[in-house]
Coordinates of C-alpha atoms in Angstrom, one line a residue:
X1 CA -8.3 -4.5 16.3
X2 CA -8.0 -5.0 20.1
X3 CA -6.4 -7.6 22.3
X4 CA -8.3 -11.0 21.4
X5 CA -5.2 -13.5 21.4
X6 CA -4.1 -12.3 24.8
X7 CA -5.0 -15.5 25.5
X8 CA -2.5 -18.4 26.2
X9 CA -2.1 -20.0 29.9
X10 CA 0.8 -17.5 30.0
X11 CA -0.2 -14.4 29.1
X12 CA -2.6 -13.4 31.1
X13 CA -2.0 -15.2 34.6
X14 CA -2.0 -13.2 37.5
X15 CA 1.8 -14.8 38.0
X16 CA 4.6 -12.4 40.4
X17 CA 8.0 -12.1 39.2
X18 CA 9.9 -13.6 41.9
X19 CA 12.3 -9.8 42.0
X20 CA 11.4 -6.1 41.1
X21 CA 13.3 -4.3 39.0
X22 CA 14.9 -1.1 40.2
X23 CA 13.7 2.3 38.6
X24 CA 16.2 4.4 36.7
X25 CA 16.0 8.2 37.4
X26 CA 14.6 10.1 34.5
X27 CA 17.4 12.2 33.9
X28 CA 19.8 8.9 33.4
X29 CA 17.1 7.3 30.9
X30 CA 17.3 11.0 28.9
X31 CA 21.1 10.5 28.3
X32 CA 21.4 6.7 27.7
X33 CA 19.4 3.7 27.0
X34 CA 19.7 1.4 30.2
X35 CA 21.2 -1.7 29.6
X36 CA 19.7 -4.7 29.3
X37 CA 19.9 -8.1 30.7
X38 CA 22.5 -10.0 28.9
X39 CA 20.7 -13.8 29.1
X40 CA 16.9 -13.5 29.1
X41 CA 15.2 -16.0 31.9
X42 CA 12.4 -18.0 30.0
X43 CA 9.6 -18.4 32.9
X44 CA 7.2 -21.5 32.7
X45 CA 3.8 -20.9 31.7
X46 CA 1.5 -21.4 34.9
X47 CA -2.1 -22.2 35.0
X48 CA -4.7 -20.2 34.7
X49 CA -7.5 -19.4 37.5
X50 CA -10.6 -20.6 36.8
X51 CA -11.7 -17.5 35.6
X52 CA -9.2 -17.0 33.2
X53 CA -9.7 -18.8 29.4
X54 CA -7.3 -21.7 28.9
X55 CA -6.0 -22.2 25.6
X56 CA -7.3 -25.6 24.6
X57 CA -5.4 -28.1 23.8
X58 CA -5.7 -29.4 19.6
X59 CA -7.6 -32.3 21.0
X60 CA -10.1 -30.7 23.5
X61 CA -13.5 -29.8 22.4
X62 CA -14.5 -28.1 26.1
X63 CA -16.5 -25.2 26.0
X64 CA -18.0 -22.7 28.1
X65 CA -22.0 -23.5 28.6
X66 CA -23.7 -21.1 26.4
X67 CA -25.7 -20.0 29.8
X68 CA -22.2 -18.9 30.6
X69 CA -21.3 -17.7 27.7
X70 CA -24.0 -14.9 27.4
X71 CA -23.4 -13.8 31.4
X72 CA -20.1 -12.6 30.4
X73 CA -21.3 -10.5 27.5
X74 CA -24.0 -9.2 30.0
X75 CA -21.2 -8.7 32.3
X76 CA -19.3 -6.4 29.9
X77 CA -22.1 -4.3 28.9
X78 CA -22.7 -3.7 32.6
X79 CA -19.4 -3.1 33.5
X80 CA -19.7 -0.4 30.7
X81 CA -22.7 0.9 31.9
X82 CA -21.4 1.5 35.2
X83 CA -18.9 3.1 34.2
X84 CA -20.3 5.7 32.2
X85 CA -21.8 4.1 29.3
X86 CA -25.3 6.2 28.2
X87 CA -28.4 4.4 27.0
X88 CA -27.5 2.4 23.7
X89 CA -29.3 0.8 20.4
X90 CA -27.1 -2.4 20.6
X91 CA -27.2 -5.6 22.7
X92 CA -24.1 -8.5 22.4
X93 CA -25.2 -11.6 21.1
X94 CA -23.7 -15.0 20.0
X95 CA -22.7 -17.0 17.2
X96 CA -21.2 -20.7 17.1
X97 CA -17.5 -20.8 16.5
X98 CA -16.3 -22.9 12.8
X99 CA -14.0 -24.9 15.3
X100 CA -15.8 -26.9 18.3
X101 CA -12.8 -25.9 20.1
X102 CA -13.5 -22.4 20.6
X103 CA -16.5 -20.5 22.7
X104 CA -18.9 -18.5 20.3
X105 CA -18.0 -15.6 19.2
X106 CA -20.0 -12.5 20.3
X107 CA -20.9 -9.5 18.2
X108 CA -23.3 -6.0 18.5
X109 CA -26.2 -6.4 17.3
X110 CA -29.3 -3.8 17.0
X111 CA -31.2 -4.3 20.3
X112 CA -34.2 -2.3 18.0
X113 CA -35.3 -1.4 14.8
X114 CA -33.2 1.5 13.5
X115 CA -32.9 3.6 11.0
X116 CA -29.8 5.1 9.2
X117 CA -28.1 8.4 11.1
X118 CA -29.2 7.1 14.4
X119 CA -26.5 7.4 16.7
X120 CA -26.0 3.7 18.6
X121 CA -23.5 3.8 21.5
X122 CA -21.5 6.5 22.6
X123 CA -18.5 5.1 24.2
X124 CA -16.7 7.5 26.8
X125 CA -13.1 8.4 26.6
X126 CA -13.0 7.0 30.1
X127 CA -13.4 3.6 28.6
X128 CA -11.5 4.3 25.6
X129 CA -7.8 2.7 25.5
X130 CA -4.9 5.0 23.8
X131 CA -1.5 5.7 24.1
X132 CA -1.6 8.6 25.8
X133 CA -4.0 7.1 28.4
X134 CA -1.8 4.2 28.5
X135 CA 1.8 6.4 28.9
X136 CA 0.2 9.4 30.9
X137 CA 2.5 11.5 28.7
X138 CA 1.4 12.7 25.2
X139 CA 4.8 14.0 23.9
X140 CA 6.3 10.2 25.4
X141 CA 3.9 8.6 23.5
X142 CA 4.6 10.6 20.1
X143 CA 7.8 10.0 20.6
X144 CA 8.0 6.2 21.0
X145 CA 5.7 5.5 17.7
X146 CA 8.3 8.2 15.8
X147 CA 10.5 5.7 16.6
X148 CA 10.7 2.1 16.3
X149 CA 7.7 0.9 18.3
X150 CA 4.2 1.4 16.8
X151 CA 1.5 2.3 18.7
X152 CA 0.2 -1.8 18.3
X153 CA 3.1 -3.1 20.4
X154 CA 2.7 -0.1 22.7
X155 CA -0.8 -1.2 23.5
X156 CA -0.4 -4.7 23.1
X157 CA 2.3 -4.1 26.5
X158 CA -0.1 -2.4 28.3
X159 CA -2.8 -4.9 28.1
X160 CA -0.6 -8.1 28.7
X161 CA 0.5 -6.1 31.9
X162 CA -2.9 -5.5 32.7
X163 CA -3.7 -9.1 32.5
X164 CA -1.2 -10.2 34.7
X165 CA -3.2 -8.0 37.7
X166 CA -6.1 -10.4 36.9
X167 CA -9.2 -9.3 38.7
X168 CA -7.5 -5.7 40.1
X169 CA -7.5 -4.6 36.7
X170 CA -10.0 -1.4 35.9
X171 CA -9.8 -3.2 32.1
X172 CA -11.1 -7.2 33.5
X173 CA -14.2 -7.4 32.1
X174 CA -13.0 -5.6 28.8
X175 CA -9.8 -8.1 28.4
X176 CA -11.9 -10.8 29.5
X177 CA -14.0 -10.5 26.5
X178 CA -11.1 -9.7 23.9
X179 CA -9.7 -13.0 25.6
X180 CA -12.5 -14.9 24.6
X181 CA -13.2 -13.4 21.2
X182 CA -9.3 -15.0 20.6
X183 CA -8.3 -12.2 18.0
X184 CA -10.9 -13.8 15.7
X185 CA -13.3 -12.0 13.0
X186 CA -16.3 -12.6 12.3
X187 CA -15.4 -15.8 10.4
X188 CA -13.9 -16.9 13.5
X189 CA -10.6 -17.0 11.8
X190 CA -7.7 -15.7 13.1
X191 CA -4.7 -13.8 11.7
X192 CA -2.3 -15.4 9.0
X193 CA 0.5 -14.8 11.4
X194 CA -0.9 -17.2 14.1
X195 CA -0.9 -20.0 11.4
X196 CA 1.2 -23.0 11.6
X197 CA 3.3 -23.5 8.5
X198 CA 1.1 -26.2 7.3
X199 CA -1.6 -23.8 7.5
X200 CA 0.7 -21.1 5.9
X201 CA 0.9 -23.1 2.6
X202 CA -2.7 -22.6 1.7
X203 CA -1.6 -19.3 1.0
X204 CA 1.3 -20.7 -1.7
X205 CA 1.6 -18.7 -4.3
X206 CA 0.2 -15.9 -2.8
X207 CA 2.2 -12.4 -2.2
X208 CA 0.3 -12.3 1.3
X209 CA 2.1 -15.3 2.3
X210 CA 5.4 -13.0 2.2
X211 CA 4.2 -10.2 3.1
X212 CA 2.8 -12.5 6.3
X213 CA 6.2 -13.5 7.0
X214 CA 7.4 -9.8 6.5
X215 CA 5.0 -8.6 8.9
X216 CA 6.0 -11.2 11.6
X217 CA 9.9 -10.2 11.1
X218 CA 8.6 -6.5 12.1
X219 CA 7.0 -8.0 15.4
X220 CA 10.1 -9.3 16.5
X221 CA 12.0 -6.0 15.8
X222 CA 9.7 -4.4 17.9
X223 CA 9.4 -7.2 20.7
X224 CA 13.2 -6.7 20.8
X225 CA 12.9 -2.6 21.4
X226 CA 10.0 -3.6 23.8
X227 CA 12.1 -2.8 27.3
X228 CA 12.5 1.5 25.7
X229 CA 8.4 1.5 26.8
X230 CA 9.5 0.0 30.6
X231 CA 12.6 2.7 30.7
X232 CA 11.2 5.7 29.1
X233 CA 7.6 5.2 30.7
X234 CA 9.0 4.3 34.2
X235 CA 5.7 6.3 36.1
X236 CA 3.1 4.1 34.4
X237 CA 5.0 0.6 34.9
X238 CA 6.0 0.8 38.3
X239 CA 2.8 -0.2 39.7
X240 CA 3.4 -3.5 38.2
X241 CA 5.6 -5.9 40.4
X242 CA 6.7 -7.9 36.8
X243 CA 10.0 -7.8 35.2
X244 CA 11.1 -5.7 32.6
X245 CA 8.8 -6.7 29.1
X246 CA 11.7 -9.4 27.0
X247 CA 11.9 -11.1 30.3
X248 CA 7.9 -11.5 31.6
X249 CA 6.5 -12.4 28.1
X250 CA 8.5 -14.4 25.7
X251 CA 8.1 -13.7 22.0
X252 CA 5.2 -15.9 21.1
X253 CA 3.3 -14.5 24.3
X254 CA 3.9 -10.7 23.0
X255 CA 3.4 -12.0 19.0
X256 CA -0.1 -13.2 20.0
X257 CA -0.9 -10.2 21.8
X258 CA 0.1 -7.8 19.3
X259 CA -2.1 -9.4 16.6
X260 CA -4.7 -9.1 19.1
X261 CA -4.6 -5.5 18.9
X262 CA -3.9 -5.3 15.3
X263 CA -7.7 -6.8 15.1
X264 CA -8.9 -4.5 16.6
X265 CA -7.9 -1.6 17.1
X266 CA -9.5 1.3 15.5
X267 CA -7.9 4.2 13.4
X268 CA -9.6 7.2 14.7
X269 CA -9.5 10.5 12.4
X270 CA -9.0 13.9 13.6
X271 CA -7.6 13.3 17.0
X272 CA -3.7 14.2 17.5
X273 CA -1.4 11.5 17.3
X274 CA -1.4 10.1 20.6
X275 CA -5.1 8.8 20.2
X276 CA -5.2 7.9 16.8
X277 CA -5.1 4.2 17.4
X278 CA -7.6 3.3 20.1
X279 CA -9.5 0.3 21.9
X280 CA -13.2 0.4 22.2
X281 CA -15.4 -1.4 24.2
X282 CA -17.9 -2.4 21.5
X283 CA -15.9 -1.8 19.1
X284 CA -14.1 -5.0 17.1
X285 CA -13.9 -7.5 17.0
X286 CA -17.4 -7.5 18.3
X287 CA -18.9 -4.9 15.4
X288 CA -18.4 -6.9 11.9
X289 CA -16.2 -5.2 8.9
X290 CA -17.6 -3.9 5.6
X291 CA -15.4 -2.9 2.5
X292 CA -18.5 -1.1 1.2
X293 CA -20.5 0.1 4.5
X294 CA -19.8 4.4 5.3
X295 CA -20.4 3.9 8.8
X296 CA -17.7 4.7 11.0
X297 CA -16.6 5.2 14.9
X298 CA -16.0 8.7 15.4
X299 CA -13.8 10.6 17.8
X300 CA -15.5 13.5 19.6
X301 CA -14.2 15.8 22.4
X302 CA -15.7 13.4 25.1
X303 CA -16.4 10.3 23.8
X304 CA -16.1 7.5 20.7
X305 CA -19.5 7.3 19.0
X306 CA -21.1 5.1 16.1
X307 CA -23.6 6.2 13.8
X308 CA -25.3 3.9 11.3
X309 CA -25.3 4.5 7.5
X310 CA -28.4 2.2 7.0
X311 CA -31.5 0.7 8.3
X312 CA -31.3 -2.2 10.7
X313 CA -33.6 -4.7 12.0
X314 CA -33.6 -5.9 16.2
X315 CA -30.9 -8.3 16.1
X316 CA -29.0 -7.9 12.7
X317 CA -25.7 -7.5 13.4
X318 CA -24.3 -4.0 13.1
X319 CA -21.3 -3.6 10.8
X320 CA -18.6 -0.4 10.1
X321 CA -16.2 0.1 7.2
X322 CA -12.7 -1.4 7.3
X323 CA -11.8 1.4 5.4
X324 CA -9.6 1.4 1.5
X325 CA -8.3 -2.2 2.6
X326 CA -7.5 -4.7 -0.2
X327 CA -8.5 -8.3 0.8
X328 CA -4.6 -9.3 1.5
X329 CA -4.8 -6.6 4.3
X330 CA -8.1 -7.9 5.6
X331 CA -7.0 -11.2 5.9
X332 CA -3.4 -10.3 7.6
X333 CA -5.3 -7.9 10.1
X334 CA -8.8 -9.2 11.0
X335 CA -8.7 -12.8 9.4
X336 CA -11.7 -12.1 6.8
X337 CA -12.0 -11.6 2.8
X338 CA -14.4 -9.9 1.5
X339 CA -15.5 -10.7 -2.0
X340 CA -17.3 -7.4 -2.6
X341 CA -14.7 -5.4 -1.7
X342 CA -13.9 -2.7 -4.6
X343 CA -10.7 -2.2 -2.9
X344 CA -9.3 -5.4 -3.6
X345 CA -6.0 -5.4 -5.6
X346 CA -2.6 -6.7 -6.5
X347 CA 0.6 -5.9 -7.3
X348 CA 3.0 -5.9 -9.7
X349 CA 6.9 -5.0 -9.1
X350 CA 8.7 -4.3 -11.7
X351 CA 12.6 -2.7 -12.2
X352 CA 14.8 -2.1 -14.9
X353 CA 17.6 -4.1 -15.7
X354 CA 20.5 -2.5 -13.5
X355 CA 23.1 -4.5 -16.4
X356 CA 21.7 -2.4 -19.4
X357 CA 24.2 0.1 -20.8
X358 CA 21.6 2.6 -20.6
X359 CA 20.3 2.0 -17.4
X360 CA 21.1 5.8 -16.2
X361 CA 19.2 7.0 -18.7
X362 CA 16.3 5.0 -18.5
X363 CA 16.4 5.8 -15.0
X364 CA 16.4 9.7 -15.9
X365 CA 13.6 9.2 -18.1
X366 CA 11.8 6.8 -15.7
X367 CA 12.1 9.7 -12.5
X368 CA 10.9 12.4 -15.2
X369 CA 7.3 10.7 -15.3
X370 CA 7.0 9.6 -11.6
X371 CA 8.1 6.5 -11.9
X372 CA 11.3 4.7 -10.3
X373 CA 13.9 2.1 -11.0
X374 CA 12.1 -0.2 -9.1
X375 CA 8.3 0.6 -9.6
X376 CA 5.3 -1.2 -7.4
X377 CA 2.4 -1.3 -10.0
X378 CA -1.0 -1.4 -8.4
X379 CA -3.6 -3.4 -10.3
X380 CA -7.1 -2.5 -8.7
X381 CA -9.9 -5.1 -9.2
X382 CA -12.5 -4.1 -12.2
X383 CA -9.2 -1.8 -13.7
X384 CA -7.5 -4.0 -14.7
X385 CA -6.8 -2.5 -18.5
X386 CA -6.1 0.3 -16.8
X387 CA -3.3 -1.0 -15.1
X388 CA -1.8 -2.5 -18.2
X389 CA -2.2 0.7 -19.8
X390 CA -0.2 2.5 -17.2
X391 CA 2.6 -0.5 -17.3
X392 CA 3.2 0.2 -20.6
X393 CA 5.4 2.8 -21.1
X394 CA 7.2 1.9 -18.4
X395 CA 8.1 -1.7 -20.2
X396 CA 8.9 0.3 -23.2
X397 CA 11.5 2.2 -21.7
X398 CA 13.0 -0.6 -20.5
X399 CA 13.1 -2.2 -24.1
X400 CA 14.6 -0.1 -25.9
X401 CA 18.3 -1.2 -27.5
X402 CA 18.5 1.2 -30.5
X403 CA 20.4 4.7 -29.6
X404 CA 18.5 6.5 -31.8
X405 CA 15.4 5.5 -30.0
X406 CA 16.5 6.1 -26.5
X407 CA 17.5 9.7 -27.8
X408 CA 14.4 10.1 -29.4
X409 CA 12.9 9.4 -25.9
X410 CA 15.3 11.5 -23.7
X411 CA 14.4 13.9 -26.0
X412 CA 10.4 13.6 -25.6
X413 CA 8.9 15.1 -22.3
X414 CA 6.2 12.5 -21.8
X415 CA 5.7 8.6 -21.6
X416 CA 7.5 6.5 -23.4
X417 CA 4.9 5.7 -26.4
X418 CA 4.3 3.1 -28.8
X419 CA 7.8 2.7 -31.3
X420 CA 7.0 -0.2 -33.2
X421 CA 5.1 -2.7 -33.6
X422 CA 7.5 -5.5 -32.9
X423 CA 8.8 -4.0 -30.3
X424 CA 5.1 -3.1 -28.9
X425 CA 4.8 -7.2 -29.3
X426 CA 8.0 -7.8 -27.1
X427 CA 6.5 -6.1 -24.4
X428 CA 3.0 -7.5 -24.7
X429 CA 4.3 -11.3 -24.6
X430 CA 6.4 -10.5 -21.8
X431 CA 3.2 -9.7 -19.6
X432 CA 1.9 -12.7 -20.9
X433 CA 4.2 -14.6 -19.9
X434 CA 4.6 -12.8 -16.4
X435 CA 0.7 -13.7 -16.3
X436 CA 1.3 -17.3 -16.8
X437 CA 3.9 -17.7 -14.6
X438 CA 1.5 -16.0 -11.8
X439 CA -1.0 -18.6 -12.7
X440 CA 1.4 -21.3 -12.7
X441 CA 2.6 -20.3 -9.0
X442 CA -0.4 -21.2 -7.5
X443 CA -1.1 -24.9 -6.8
X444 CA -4.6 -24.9 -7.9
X445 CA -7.1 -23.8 -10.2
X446 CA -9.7 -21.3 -10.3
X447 CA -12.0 -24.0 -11.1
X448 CA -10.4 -26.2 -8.2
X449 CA -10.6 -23.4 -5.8
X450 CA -14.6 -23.1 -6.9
X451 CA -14.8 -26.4 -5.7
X452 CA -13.5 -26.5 -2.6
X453 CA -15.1 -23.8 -1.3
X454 CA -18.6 -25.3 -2.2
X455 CA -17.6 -27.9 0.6
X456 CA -19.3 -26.6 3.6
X457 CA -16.7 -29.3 5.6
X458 CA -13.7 -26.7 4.3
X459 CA -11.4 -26.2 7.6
X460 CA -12.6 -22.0 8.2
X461 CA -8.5 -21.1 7.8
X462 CA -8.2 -22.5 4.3
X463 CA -11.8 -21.2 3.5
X464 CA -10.6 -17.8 3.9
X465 CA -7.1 -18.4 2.2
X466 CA -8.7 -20.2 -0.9
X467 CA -11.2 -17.2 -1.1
X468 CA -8.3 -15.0 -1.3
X469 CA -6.5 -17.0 -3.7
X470 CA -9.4 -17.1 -6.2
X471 CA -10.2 -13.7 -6.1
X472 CA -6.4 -12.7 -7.0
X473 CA -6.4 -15.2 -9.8
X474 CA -9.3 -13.6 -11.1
X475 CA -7.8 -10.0 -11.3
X476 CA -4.6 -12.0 -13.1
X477 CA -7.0 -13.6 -15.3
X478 CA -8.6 -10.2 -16.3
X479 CA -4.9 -8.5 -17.0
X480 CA -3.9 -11.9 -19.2
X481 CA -6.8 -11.4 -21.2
X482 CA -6.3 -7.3 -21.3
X483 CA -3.0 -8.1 -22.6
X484 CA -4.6 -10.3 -25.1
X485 CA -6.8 -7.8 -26.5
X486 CA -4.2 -5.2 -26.7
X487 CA -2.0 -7.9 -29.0
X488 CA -5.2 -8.3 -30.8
X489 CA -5.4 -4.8 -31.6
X490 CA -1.9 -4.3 -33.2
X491 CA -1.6 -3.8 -36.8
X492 CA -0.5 -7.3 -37.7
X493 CA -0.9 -9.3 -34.4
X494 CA 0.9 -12.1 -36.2
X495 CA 4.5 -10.1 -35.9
X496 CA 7.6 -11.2 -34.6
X497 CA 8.7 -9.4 -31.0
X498 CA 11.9 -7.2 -31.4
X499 CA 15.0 -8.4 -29.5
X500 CA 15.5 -6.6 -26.4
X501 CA 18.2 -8.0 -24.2
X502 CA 17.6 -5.8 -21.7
X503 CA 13.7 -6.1 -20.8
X504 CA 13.0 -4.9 -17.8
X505 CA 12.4 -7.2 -14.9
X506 CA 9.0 -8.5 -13.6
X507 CA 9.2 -9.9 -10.0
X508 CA 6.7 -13.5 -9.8

């Protein structure tokens, strides 16, 4: 959740724009949207100073000296404390990265034995990063993520602005370690959306492998609206000497940054919209993610403070909740899955068939108990039955053929219930089948997935993906055999299905 993959050649190096672009009065940005430069120039990337991380090249196994390593995390913390930072509980320490490639990863860890309620840092809003900090304008700010930017790409400009100022940056030491940290979780594993395609197809089969490519589409629909920020926020980016945002950073530049921030950043609660979403020294990627841990960062009037829900030894690692996140979302965001989570789910999408004479009033009936033509079925690891149970009237409706049934239905004020056995049967092999054909997608086994990950030689990326994959074949497995025992209890579990030419449609 903050800016860890702000870190190509490019992105970060103090580099001038060879021109300045003019300000627009307010009053003309108000009335009309400037226009924009017609051909966009591409500038080459430029190397870095010394001080500044180079991406490595796929063959390059340099690293920072360890020695080196740890100064910067002593560096941040006493840029911190200098700042304002009280007296904390926590100390940053160091874990070897999965890929040789990459420098440790740092994370907070207890710097003494505590206990749970003890307060650990207290991070002032003067080293807190939000949007109205970074716009200088609260109603500005509402009114770009009411828009089409989200506060993520809002951010994620500010910091890859900042970068370019290189050591006159208030934020250096902070961005330095975000930098280094690469937009990597605790499993040093970075987002889905920085994957190569080849990567990608470890998630075949998957729903998060679409809703990965979904998620990248809505990056580039907000790269392309990046330049509204530079017009409607003209006080805050004239200090920078850059051109306008499509034509300083390209789209892979601003696509890296923005996942960055999306790892973490952190959802405050009870704060006004401005500083919901904010950047905390401390904060992640550096604290560790929990799907069952109560421990939260917490907004007060002057500061952002963490408070431990358990006891800790010196030196465990201190971790927060991720909050209701199923382990798709994990993955996509902070690059982890957790296989305790008891927020873990899938989905299910199913829509009535739009070619069925009675499609209106199956629609009718459908909107009368909350449900829609086209109906996102949530299937919540450990409920499974329950899932089914709630799918089933649903698939019912969309059954029936017989006009006196669908009266008897329109006529009914609740769920579509059981009408007959054959026709309960119909609907019951049809999820069976939709199971299968899950199960089917996937290129491996549950058994073969089991198996790969007891290879402690597994590349970290398709660690995480195959963990994910396994744990979503084991909620299908648990609605397959749901199904099953629902077939099991009809009256004569031998019966033919019904015909229903117009069964409602189940999306693989």
């Amino acid at each position: 959740m903050v800016v860890a993959h702000l870190l190509t050649p490019c992105l970060f190096s103090p580099v001038h724009s060879p021109r300045r672009l003019s300000r627009l009065p307010a009053f003309r940005v108000q009335r009309r949207r400037a226009p924009l430069v017609a051909s966009r120039r591409q500038k080459p990337c430029l190397a870095c100073g010394a001080d500044t991380l180079v991406a490595r090249s796929e063959g390059s196994s340099q690293v920072l000296p360890s020695d080196k390593v740890r100064a910067e995390g002593a560096e941040l913390k006493s840029w911190l404390h200098q700042h304002g930072l009280p007296p904390c509980k926590v100390d940053l320490k160091e874990r070897p990265s999965h890929d040789g490639k990459h420098r440790p990863i740092h994370y907070v860890a207890a710097s003494e034995d505590l206990q749970a309620g003890d307060l650990v840092f207290s991070v002032p809003n003067s080293l807190v990063v939000t949007l109205d900090r970074v716009l200088g304008n609260e109603t500005i700010a509402e009114l770009l993520t009411t828009n089409k930017l989200s506060e993520l790409a809002c951010l994620a400009l500010y910091l890859m602005y900042e970068k370019k100022q290189g050591k006159k940056s208030f934020w250096y030491p902070f961005i330095r370690e975000l930098d280094r940290q690469r937009g990597r979780g605790q499993l040093a594993v970075e987002s889905p959306l920085l994957w190569s395609e080849s990567e990608l197809a470890y998630l075949d089969g998957s729903h998060t492998k679409a809703e990965v490519l979904g998620r990248e589409e809505g990056i580039k629909r907000e790269y392309n609206e990046l330049d509204t920020v530079w017009f409607m926020a003209g006080s805050l980016f004239q200090q920078y000497p850059f051109d306008i945002p499509t034509e300083a950073f390209p789209f892979e530049i601003f696509k890296q940054a923005f996942v960055a921030v999306q790892s973490c950043v952190v959802h405050l609660q009870k704060v006004t919209l401005a500083r919901r979403f904010a950047l905390v020294p401390l904060g992640p990627p550096l604290l560790a993610y929990k799907s069952n841990c109560k421990a939260m960062l917490t907004a007060t009037d002057t500061s952002v403070q963490l408070v431990v829900d358990c006891p800790y030894k010196a030196g465990d690692p201190i971790v927060v909740w991720c909050g209701p996140q199923p382990n798709s979302r994990l993955l996509l965001n902070y690059g982890f899955v957790d296989e305790d989570n008891p927020y873990d789910r899938i989905l299910i999408e199913a829509s009535l068939n739009t070619e069925d004479p009675q499609y209106q009033e199956k629609r009718m009936v459908a909107q009368r108990n909350g449900k829609l033509s086209v109906q996102t079925f949530l299937v919540h690891v450990g409920r499974e039955k329950e899932a089914i149970l709630e799918m089933l009237p649903y698939l019912r409706l969309g059954c029936i053929s017989n006009a006196a049934d669908m009266h008897s239905v329109i006529s009914s004020q609740g769920p579509t219930c059981l009408l007959s056995p054959c026709m309960e049967r119909a609907v019951l092999d049809q999820l069976v089948n939709y199971f299968e054909a899950r199960l089917v997608a996937y290129p491996t086994t549950l058994i073969e997935d089991e198996d790969m990950l007891a290879d402690c030689n597994l590349d970290p990326k398709k660690r995480v993906a195959v963990q994910l994959v396994k744990l979503e074949k084991k909620m299908i497995h648990a609605c397959l055999q749901a199904t099953y025992d629902f077939i099991h209890e009809l009256p004569d579990d031998t019966i033919s299905p019904c015909p229903a030419p117009f069964m409602p449609q189940l999306k693989i």
